[in-house]
Coordinates of C-alpha atoms in Angstrom, one line a residue:
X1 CA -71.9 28.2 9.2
X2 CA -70.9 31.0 6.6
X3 CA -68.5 33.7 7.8
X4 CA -71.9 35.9 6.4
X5 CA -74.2 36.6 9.0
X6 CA -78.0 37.2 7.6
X7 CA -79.0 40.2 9.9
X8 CA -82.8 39.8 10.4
X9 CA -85.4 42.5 10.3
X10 CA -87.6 43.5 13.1
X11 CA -89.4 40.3 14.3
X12 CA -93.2 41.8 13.6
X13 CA -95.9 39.6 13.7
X14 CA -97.0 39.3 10.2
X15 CA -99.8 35.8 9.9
X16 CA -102.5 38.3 8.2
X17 CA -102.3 41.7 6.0
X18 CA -105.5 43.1 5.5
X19 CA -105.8 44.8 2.4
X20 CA -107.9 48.3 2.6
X21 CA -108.8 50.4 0.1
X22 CA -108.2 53.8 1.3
X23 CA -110.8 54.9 -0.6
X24 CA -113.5 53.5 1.7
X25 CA -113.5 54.7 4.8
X26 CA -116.4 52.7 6.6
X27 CA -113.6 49.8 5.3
X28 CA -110.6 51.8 7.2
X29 CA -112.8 52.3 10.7
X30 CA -113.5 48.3 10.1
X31 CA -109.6 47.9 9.7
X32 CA -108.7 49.2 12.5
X33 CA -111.3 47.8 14.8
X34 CA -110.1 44.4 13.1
X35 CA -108.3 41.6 14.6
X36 CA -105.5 41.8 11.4
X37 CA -102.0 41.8 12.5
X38 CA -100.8 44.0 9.6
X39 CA -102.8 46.5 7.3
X40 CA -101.9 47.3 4.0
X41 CA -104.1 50.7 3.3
X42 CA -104.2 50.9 -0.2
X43 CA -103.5 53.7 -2.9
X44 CA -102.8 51.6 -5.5
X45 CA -104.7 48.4 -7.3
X46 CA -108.2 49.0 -5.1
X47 CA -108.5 52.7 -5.9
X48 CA -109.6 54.1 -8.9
X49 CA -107.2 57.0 -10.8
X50 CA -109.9 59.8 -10.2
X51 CA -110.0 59.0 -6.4
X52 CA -106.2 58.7 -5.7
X53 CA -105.9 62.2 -3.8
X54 CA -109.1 62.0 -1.8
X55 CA -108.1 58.5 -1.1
X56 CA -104.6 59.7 0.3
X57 CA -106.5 62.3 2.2
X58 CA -108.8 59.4 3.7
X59 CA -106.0 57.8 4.9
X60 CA -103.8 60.6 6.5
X61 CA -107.0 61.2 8.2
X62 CA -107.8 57.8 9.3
X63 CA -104.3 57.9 10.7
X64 CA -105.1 60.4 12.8
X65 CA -108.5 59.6 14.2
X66 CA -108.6 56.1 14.3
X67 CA -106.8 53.6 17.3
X68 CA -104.5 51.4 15.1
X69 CA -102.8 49.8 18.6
X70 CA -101.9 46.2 18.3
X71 CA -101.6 46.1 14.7
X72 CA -98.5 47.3 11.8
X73 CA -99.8 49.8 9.3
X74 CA -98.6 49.8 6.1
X75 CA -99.2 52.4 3.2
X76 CA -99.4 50.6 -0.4
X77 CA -98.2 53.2 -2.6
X78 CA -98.8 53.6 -6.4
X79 CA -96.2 52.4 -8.7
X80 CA -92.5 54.3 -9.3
X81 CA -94.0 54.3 -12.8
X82 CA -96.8 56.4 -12.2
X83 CA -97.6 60.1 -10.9
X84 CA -99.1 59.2 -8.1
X85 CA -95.9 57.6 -6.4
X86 CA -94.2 60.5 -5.2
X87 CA -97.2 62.4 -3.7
X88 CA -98.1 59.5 -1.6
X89 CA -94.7 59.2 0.0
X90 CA -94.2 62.9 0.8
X91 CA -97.9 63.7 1.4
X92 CA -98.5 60.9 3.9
X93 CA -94.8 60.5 5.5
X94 CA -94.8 64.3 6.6
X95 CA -98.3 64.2 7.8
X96 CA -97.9 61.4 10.1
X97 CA -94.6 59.5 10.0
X98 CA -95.6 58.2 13.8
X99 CA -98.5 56.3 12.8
X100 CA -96.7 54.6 9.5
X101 CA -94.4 51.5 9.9
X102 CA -94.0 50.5 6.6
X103 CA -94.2 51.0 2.8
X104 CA -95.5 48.6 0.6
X105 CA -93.9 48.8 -2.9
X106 CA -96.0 47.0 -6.0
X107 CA -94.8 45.9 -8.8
X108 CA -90.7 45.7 -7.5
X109 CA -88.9 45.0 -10.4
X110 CA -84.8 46.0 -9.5
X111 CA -82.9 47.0 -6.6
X112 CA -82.9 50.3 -8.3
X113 CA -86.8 50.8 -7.9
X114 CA -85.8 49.9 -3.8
X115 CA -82.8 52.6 -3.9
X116 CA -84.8 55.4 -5.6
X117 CA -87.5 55.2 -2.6
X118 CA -85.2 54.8 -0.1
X119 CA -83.5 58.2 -1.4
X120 CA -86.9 59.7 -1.3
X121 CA -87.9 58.2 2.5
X122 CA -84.5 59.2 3.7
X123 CA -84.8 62.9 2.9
X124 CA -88.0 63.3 4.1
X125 CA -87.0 61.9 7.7
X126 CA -84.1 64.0 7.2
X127 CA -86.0 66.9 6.5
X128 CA -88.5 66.8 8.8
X129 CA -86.0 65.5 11.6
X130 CA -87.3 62.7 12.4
X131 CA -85.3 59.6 14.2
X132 CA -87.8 56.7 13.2
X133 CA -86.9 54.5 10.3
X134 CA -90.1 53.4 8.2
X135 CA -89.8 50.0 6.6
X136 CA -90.5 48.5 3.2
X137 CA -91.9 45.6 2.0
X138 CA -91.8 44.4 -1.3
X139 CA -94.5 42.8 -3.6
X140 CA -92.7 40.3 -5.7
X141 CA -95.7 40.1 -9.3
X142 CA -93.7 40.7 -12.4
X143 CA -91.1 38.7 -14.4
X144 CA -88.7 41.4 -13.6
X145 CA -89.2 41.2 -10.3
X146 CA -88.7 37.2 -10.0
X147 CA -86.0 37.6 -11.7
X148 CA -84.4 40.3 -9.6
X149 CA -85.6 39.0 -6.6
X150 CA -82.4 38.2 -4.7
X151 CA -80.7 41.9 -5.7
X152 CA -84.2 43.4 -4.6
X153 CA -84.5 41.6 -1.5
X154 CA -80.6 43.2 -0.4
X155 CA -81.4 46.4 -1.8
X156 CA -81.9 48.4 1.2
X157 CA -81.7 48.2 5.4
X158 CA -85.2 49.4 5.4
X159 CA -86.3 45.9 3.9
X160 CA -88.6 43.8 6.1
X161 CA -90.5 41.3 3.9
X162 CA -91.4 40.3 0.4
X163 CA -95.3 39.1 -0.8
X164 CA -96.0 37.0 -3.8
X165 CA -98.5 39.0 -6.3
X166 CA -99.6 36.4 -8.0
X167 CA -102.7 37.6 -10.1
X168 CA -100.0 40.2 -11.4
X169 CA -97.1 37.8 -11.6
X170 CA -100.0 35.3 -13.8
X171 CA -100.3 38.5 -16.1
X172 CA -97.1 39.3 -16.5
X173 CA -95.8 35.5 -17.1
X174 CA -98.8 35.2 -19.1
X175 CA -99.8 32.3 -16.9
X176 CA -102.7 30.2 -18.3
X177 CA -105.2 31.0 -15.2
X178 CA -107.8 33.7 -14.3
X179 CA -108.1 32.9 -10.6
X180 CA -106.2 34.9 -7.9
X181 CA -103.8 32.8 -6.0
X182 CA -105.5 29.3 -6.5
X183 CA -104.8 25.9 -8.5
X184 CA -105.3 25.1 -12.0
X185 CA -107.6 22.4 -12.7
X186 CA -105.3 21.6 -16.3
X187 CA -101.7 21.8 -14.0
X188 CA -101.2 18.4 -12.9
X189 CA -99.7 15.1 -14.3
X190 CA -101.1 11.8 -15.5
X191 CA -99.9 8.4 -13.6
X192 CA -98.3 5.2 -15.7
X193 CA -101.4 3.3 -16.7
X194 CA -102.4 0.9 -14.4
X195 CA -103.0 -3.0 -15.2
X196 CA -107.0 -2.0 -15.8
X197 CA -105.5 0.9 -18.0
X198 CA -107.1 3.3 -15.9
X199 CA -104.9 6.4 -15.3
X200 CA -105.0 9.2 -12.3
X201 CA -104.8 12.4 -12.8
X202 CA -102.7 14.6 -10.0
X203 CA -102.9 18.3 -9.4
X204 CA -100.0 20.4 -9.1
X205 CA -99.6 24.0 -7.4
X206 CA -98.8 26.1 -10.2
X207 CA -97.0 29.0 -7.8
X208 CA -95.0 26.5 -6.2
X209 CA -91.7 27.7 -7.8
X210 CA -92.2 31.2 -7.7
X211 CA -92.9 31.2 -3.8
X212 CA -90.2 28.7 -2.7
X213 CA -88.1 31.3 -4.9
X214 CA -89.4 33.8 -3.2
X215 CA -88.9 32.6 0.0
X216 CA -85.0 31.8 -0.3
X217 CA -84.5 35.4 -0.8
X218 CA -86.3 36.7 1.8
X219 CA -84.7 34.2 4.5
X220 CA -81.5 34.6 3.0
X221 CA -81.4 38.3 3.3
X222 CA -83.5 38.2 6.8
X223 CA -87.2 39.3 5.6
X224 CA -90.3 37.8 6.1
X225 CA -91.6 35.8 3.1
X226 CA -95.5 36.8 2.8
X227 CA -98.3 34.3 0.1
X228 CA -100.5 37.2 -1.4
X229 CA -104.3 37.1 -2.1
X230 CA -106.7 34.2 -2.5
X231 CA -109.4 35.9 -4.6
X232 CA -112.5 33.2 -3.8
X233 CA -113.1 34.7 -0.3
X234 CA -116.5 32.7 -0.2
X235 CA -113.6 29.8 -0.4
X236 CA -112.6 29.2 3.0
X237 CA -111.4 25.8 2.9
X238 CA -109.8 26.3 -0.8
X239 CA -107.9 29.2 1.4
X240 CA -106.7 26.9 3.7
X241 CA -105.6 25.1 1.8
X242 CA -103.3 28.1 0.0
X243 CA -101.9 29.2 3.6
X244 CA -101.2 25.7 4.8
X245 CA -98.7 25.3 1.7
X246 CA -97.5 28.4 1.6
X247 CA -96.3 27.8 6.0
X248 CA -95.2 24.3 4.9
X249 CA -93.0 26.4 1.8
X250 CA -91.7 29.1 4.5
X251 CA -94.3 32.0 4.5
X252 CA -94.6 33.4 7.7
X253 CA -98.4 34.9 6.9
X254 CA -100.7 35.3 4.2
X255 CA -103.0 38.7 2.4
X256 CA -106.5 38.4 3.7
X257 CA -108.3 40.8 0.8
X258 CA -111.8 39.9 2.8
X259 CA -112.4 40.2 6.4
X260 CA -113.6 36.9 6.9
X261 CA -109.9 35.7 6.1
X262 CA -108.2 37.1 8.9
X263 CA -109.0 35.1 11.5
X264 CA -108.2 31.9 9.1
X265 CA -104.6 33.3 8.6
X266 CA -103.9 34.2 12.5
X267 CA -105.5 30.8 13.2
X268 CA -103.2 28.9 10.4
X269 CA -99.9 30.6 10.5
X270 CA -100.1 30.7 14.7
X271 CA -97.9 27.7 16.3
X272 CA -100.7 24.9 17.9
X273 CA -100.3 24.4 21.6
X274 CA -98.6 20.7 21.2
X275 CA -96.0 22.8 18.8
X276 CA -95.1 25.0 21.6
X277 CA -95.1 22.8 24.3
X278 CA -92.3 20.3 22.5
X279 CA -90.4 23.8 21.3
X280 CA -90.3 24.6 25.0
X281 CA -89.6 21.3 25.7
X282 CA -86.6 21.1 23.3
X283 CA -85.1 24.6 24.9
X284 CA -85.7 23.0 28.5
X285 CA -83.3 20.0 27.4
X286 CA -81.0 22.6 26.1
X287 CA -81.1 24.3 29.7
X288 CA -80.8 21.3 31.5
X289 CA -77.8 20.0 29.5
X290 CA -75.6 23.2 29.4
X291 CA -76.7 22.8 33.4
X292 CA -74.9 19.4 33.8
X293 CA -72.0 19.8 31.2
X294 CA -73.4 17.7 29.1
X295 CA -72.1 17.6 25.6
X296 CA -75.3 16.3 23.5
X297 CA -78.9 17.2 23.9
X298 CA -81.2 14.6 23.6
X299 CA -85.3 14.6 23.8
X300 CA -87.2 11.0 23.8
X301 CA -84.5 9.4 22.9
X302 CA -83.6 12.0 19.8
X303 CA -80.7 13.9 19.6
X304 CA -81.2 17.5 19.1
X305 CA -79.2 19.3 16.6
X306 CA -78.4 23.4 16.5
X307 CA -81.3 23.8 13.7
X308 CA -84.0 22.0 16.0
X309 CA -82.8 24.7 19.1
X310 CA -82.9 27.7 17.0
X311 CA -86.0 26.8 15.1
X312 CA -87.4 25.9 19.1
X313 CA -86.3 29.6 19.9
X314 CA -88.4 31.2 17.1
X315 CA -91.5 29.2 17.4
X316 CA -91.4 30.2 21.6
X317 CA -90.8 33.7 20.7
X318 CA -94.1 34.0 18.2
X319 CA -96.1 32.2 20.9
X320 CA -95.1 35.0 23.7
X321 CA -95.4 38.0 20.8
X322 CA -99.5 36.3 20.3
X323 CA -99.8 36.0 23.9
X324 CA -98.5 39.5 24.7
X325 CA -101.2 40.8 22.1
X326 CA -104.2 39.0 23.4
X327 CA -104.5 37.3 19.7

């Protein structure tokens, strides 16, 4: 084990981010009635330029008026290169830093674009003398940001996840594809030829790399790795099938950009009874060994190792945090 300890940010429940435009606010009382267990309210991608300031207006108010218990709210702001940016930190933060966990930062290209809001958060808590930190979380969709990912990710304490935008990060690698966040029918591989000559075609996940990348530098530096949007929301096994890779990879939750995808990413990215029950299991060996002074933990015959008890420990924990929320 390295002499470096990863310290971990808050253990929030994060399986589905509900994206809401905060321009709509039959979408926000929808939101916050939902059964999401994060929100993104959006200033940014899902709001046009002429309704930026009535939609930060909607959402201050929404903040306000609306029961957001059970869930994490998160404010997507506009871009550092923009305008808009700084008017949505300072507008929103001193209206109601209570109500706001986190800020959602598109487009994070360097650690520099992390320091320069953290500067701004900072004085505004400072200011205003308040003693609760708000997070960030960082959408990974631009060359630059793939690329900086590891400094970006280690760029501040306030740091709590990283999501994979990958209709911007197909933009800005100039990725062959015009769906959002599904496979390419042309990425895939031929086999040898067989002894008929015939030969199969495989598919490949085209994001594969950039989310496996993704995910090292959010575990490394203790922040929850997060897939992005599935655009086909009519798609629900095709989003499935998305989530199920992107858990297998690491990701702790996935965007659900429709309603009807919540429920698919609580229910996919939540730990199945038989999972809990041998994670329990596992950490009930543990007890009963340290109990007896034995030396070596073993489960149906199977040694169990210091990754399978600390992975055990996790898995038990997101069970009780579900539990404890009625989800």
């Amino acid at each position: 084990m390295s002499f470096t300890i990863v310290e971990q940010a808050p253990a929030r429940l994060n399986r589905s981010e509900q994206a809401v435009p905060g321009s709509n606010t039959r979408f926000l009382e929808k939101a916050a009635q939902g059964n999401a267990d994060m929100v993104f309210l959006d200033l940014e991608d899902a709001v046009a330029p002429s309704e930026k300031e009535q939609a930060r207006k909607n959402i201050i108010q929404a903040l306000h008026d609306l029961d957001w218990s059970g869930k994490t709210v998160s404010i997507r702001i506009n871009g550092l290169d923009t305008h808009y940016m700084y008017r949505d930190v300072v507008d929103i933060l001193e209206a109601c830093v209570d109500k706001v966990d986190l800020i959602m930062i598109p487009k994070a290209g360097t650690a520099a674009d992390i320091y320069a809001l953290d500067m701004l958060v900072t004085q505004i808590e400072q200011a205003k003398g308040w003693t609760k930190r708000v997070g960030f979380e960082m959408i990974i969709e631009t060359a630059l940001g793939m690329q900086n990912v590891h400094e970006i990710a280690a760029a501040s304490k306030r740091n709590e996840s990283l999501h994979f935008g990958v209709a911007d990060y197909a933009a800005s690698t100039k990725a062959r594809t015009v769906n959002i966040g599904g496979p390419n029918p042309l990425y895939g591989v031929l086999t040898d030829p067989l002894d008929d000559g015939r030969r199969d075609f495989h598919w490949g996940d085209m994001w594969h790399y950039a989310i496996a990348r993704m995910v090292v530098a959010a575990r490394a530096n203790g922040l929850r790795p997060i897939d992005g949007p599935f655009g086909d929301f009519s798609d629900a096994e095709g989003y499935k099938a998305q989530a199920r890779r992107a858990a297998i990879l690491g990701c702790e939750g996935k965007w659900a950009i429709h309603p009807s995808q919540v429920d698919l990413a609580n229910d996919l990215f939540s730990p199945s009874d038989a999972e809990v029950a041998q994670a329990q299991a596992i950490l009930d060996a543990m007890a009963e060994a340290q109990r007896t002074g034995k030396g070596a933990v073993t489960l149906n015959g199977k040694l169990i190792d210091i990754a399978s008890i600390k992975q055990a420990e996790v898995l038990v924990k997101k069970a009780e945090q579900i539990k404890a929320l009625g989800k």
